[in-house]
Coordinates of N, CA and C in Angstrom, one line a residue:
M1 N 10.9 -33.4 -34.5 CA 10.4 -32.2 -33.9 C 11.1 -31.9 -32.6
P2 N 11.5 -30.6 -32.5 CA 12.3 -30.2 -31.3 C 11.4 -30.3 -30.0
T3 N 12.0 -30.6 -28.9 CA 11.2 -30.7 -27.7 C 11.5 -29.4 -26.9
K4 N 10.4 -29.0 -26.2 CA 10.5 -27.8 -25.3 C 10.9 -28.2 -23.9
T5 N 11.7 -27.5 -23.3 CA 12.0 -27.7 -21.9 C 11.2 -26.7 -21.1
V6 N 10.4 -27.2 -20.2 CA 9.5 -26.4 -19.4 C 10.2 -26.3 -18.0
V7 N 10.4 -25.1 -17.5 CA 10.9 -24.9 -16.2 C 9.8 -24.4 -15.3
A8 N 9.6 -25.1 -14.2 CA 8.5 -24.8 -13.3 C 9.0 -23.6 -12.4
K9 N 8.1 -22.6 -12.4 CA 8.4 -21.5 -11.6 C 7.9 -21.7 -10.1
K10 N 8.7 -21.5 -9.2 CA 8.4 -21.7 -7.8 C 7.4 -20.6 -7.4
V11 N 6.2 -21.0 -6.9 CA 5.2 -20.0 -6.4 C 5.3 -20.0 -4.9
T12 N 5.4 -18.8 -4.4 CA 5.4 -18.6 -3.0 C 4.1 -18.0 -2.5
A13 N 3.5 -18.6 -1.5 CA 2.2 -18.1 -1.0 C 2.4 -16.7 -0.3
P14 N 1.5 -15.8 -0.5 CA 1.6 -14.6 0.2 C 1.7 -14.8 1.7
I15 N 2.4 -13.9 2.4 CA 2.5 -13.9 3.8 C 1.3 -13.2 4.4
A16 N 0.6 -13.9 5.3 CA -0.5 -13.2 6.0 C 0.0 -12.6 7.2
H17 N 0.3 -11.3 7.1 CA 0.8 -10.6 8.3 C -0.1 -9.5 8.7
V18 N -0.4 -9.4 10.0 CA -1.2 -8.3 10.5 C -0.3 -7.5 11.4
L19 N -0.3 -6.2 11.1 CA 0.6 -5.2 11.8 C 0.3 -5.2 13.3
A20 N 1.3 -5.4 14.1 CA 1.2 -5.5 15.5 C 1.5 -4.2 16.2
D21 N 2.3 -3.4 15.5 CA 2.8 -2.1 16.1 C 1.6 -1.1 16.2
Q22 N 1.1 -1.0 17.4 CA -0.1 -0.1 17.5 C 0.1 1.3 17.2
V23 N 1.3 1.8 17.5 CA 1.6 3.2 17.2 C 1.6 3.5 15.7
R24 N 2.2 2.6 15.0 CA 2.2 2.7 13.5 C 0.8 2.5 12.9
L25 N 0.1 1.6 13.5 CA -1.3 1.3 13.0 C -2.1 2.5 13.2
D26 N -2.0 3.2 14.4 CA -2.8 4.4 14.7 C -2.4 5.5 13.7
E27 N -1.1 5.6 13.4 CA -0.6 6.6 12.5 C -1.3 6.4 11.1
I28 N -1.3 5.2 10.7 CA -1.9 4.9 9.3 C -3.4 5.1 9.3
I29 N -4.1 4.7 10.4 CA -5.5 5.0 10.5 C -5.8 6.5 10.5
K30 N -5.0 7.2 11.2 CA -5.2 8.7 11.3 C -5.0 9.3 9.9
R31 N -4.0 8.9 9.2 CA -3.7 9.4 7.8 C -4.9 9.0 6.9
L32 N -5.4 7.8 7.0 CA -6.5 7.4 6.1 C -7.8 8.1 6.4
N33 N -8.0 8.3 7.7 CA -9.2 9.1 8.1 C -9.2 10.5 7.6
R34 N -8.0 11.1 7.7 CA -7.8 12.5 7.1 C -8.0 12.5 5.6
A35 N -7.5 11.5 4.9 CA -7.8 11.4 3.5 C -9.3 11.2 3.2
Q36 N -10.0 10.4 4.0 CA -11.4 10.3 3.8 C -12.1 11.6 4.0
G37 N -11.7 12.4 4.9 CA -12.3 13.7 5.1 C -12.0 14.6 3.9
Q38 N -10.8 14.5 3.4 CA -10.4 15.3 2.2 C -11.3 14.9 1.0
L39 N -11.5 13.6 0.8 CA -12.4 13.2 -0.3 C -13.8 13.8 -0.2
G40 N -14.3 13.8 1.0 CA -15.6 14.5 1.2 C -15.6 16.0 0.8
G41 N -14.5 16.6 1.2 CA -14.3 18.0 0.8 C -14.2 18.2 -0.7
I42 N -13.6 17.2 -1.4 CA -13.4 17.3 -2.8 C -14.8 17.2 -3.5
V43 N -15.6 16.3 -3.0 CA -17.0 16.1 -3.5 C -17.7 17.4 -3.4
K44 N -17.6 18.1 -2.2 CA -18.3 19.3 -2.0 C -17.8 20.4 -3.0
M45 N -16.4 20.4 -3.2 CA -15.8 21.3 -4.2 C -16.5 21.2 -5.5
L46 N -16.6 19.9 -6.0 CA -17.2 19.7 -7.3 C -18.7 20.1 -7.3
E47 N -19.4 19.8 -6.2 CA -20.8 20.1 -6.2 C -21.1 21.6 -6.2
T48 N -20.1 22.4 -5.7 CA -20.3 23.8 -5.6 C -19.6 24.6 -6.8
G49 N -19.0 23.8 -7.7 CA -18.5 24.4 -8.9 C -17.1 25.0 -8.7
R50 N -16.3 24.5 -7.9 CA -15.0 25.0 -7.6 C -14.1 24.9 -8.8
N51 N -13.0 25.7 -8.9 CA -12.0 25.7 -10.0 C -11.4 24.3 -10.1
C52 N -11.2 23.9 -11.4 CA -10.6 22.6 -11.7 C -9.2 22.5 -11.0
D53 N -8.4 23.6 -11.1 CA -7.0 23.5 -10.5 C -7.1 23.2 -9.0
E54 N -8.0 23.8 -8.3 CA -8.1 23.6 -6.9 C -8.5 22.1 -6.6
V55 N -9.5 21.6 -7.4 CA -10.0 20.3 -7.2 C -8.8 19.2 -7.5
I56 N -8.1 19.4 -8.6 CA -7.0 18.5 -8.9 C -5.9 18.5 -7.9
T57 N -5.6 19.7 -7.3 CA -4.6 19.8 -6.3 C -5.0 19.0 -5.1
Q58 N -6.3 19.0 -4.7 CA -6.8 18.3 -3.6 C -6.8 16.8 -3.9
I59 N -7.2 16.4 -5.1 CA -7.2 15.0 -5.5 C -5.7 14.4 -5.4
A60 N -4.8 15.2 -5.8 CA -3.4 14.8 -5.8 C -2.9 14.6 -4.3
A61 N -3.4 15.5 -3.5 CA -3.0 15.5 -2.0 C -3.5 14.2 -1.4
V62 N -4.8 13.9 -1.7 CA -5.4 12.6 -1.2 C -4.6 11.4 -1.7
G63 N -4.3 11.4 -3.0 CA -3.5 10.3 -3.5 C -2.2 10.1 -2.8
K64 N -1.5 11.2 -2.5 CA -0.2 11.1 -1.8 C -0.4 10.6 -0.4
A65 N -1.5 11.1 0.2 CA -1.7 10.6 1.6 C -2.0 9.1 1.7
I66 N -2.8 8.6 0.7 CA -3.0 7.2 0.6 C -1.8 6.4 0.3
D67 N -1.0 6.9 -0.6 CA 0.3 6.2 -1.0 C 1.2 6.2 0.2
T68 N 1.3 7.3 1.0 CA 2.1 7.3 2.2 C 1.6 6.3 3.2
A69 N 0.3 6.2 3.4 CA -0.2 5.2 4.3 C 0.2 3.8 3.9
A70 N 0.1 3.5 2.6 CA 0.4 2.2 2.0 C 1.9 1.9 2.3
F71 N 2.8 2.8 1.9 CA 4.2 2.6 2.1 C 4.6 2.4 3.6
T72 N 3.9 3.2 4.4 CA 4.1 3.1 5.9 C 3.7 1.7 6.4
L73 N 2.6 1.2 5.9 CA 2.1 -0.2 6.2 C 3.1 -1.2 5.8
I74 N 3.6 -1.1 4.5 CA 4.6 -2.1 4.0 C 5.9 -2.0 4.8
S75 N 6.3 -0.8 5.1 CA 7.6 -0.6 5.9 C 7.5 -1.2 7.3
A76 N 6.4 -0.9 7.9 CA 6.2 -1.4 9.3 C 6.1 -3.0 9.3
S77 N 5.3 -3.5 8.3 CA 5.2 -4.9 8.3 C 6.5 -5.6 8.0
L78 N 7.3 -5.1 7.1 CA 8.6 -5.6 6.8 C 9.5 -5.6 8.0
K79 N 9.5 -4.5 8.7 CA 10.3 -4.4 10.0 C 9.9 -5.6 10.9
E80 N 8.6 -5.8 11.1 CA 8.1 -6.8 12.0 C 8.5 -8.2 11.5
C81 N 8.4 -8.4 10.2 CA 8.8 -9.7 9.6 C 10.3 -10.0 9.9
I82 N 11.1 -9.0 9.7 CA 12.5 -9.1 10.0 C 12.8 -9.4 11.4
Q83 N 12.2 -8.7 12.3 CA 12.4 -8.8 13.8 C 11.9 -10.2 14.3
E84 N 10.8 -10.7 13.7 CA 10.3 -12.0 14.1 C 11.2 -13.1 13.6
G85 N 11.8 -12.9 12.5 CA 12.8 -13.8 12.0 C 12.3 -15.2 11.5
G86 N 11.0 -15.5 11.7 CA 10.5 -16.8 11.3 C 10.1 -16.9 9.8
S87 N 10.1 -15.8 9.1 CA 9.7 -15.8 7.7 C 10.8 -16.2 6.8
D88 N 10.4 -16.9 5.7 CA 11.3 -17.2 4.7 C 11.7 -16.0 3.9
A89 N 13.0 -15.7 3.7 CA 13.4 -14.5 3.0 C 12.9 -14.4 1.6
E90 N 12.8 -15.5 0.9 CA 12.3 -15.5 -0.5 C 10.8 -15.2 -0.5
A91 N 10.1 -15.7 0.5 CA 8.6 -15.4 0.6 C 8.4 -13.9 0.9
V92 N 9.2 -13.4 1.8 CA 9.1 -12.0 2.1 C 9.4 -11.1 0.9
S93 N 10.4 -11.5 0.2 CA 10.8 -10.7 -1.0 C 9.7 -10.8 -2.0
A94 N 9.1 -11.9 -2.3 CA 8.1 -12.1 -3.2 C 6.8 -11.3 -2.8
Q95 N 6.5 -11.3 -1.5 CA 5.4 -10.5 -1.0 C 5.6 -9.0 -1.2
L96 N 6.8 -8.5 -0.9 CA 7.1 -7.1 -1.1 C 7.0 -6.7 -2.6
Q97 N 7.5 -7.6 -3.5 CA 7.4 -7.3 -4.9 C 5.9 -7.2 -5.3
R98 N 5.1 -8.1 -4.8 CA 3.6 -8.1 -5.2 C 3.0 -6.8 -4.7
L99 N 3.3 -6.4 -3.4 CA 2.7 -5.2 -2.8 C 3.2 -3.9 -3.6
F100 N 4.5 -3.8 -3.9 CA 4.9 -2.7 -4.6 C 4.3 -2.6 -6.0
L101 N 4.2 -3.7 -6.7 CA 3.6 -3.8 -8.0 C 2.1 -3.3 -7.9
I102 N 1.4 -3.7 -6.9 CA 0.0 -3.2 -6.7 C 0.0 -1.7 -6.6
L103 N 0.9 -1.1 -5.9 CA 1.0 0.3 -5.8 C 1.5 1.1 -7.0
A104 N 2.2 0.4 -7.9 CA 2.8 1.0 -9.0 C 1.7 1.4 -10.1

């Protein structure tokens, strides 16, 4: 009977990074608060029987705002990880891949 060779995959733990750049953090929070307001507006549009095209356009806008906030957070965090220099490049790469796959 043939034997199987098992190769162990190296598992890297997620990097626990909290964004320190207050300007970027404020920018992200502002964008998310705006999206939250847009969501409330969309609910009202639905409750008042607004046109489907108008509602879908607003839903798409909220989605883009949230995506932009997420990518801004990833970008700012990556910049800080690089500047700090203490992070393992492989771990940072694995974390980025996980984050982008979550958004995909």
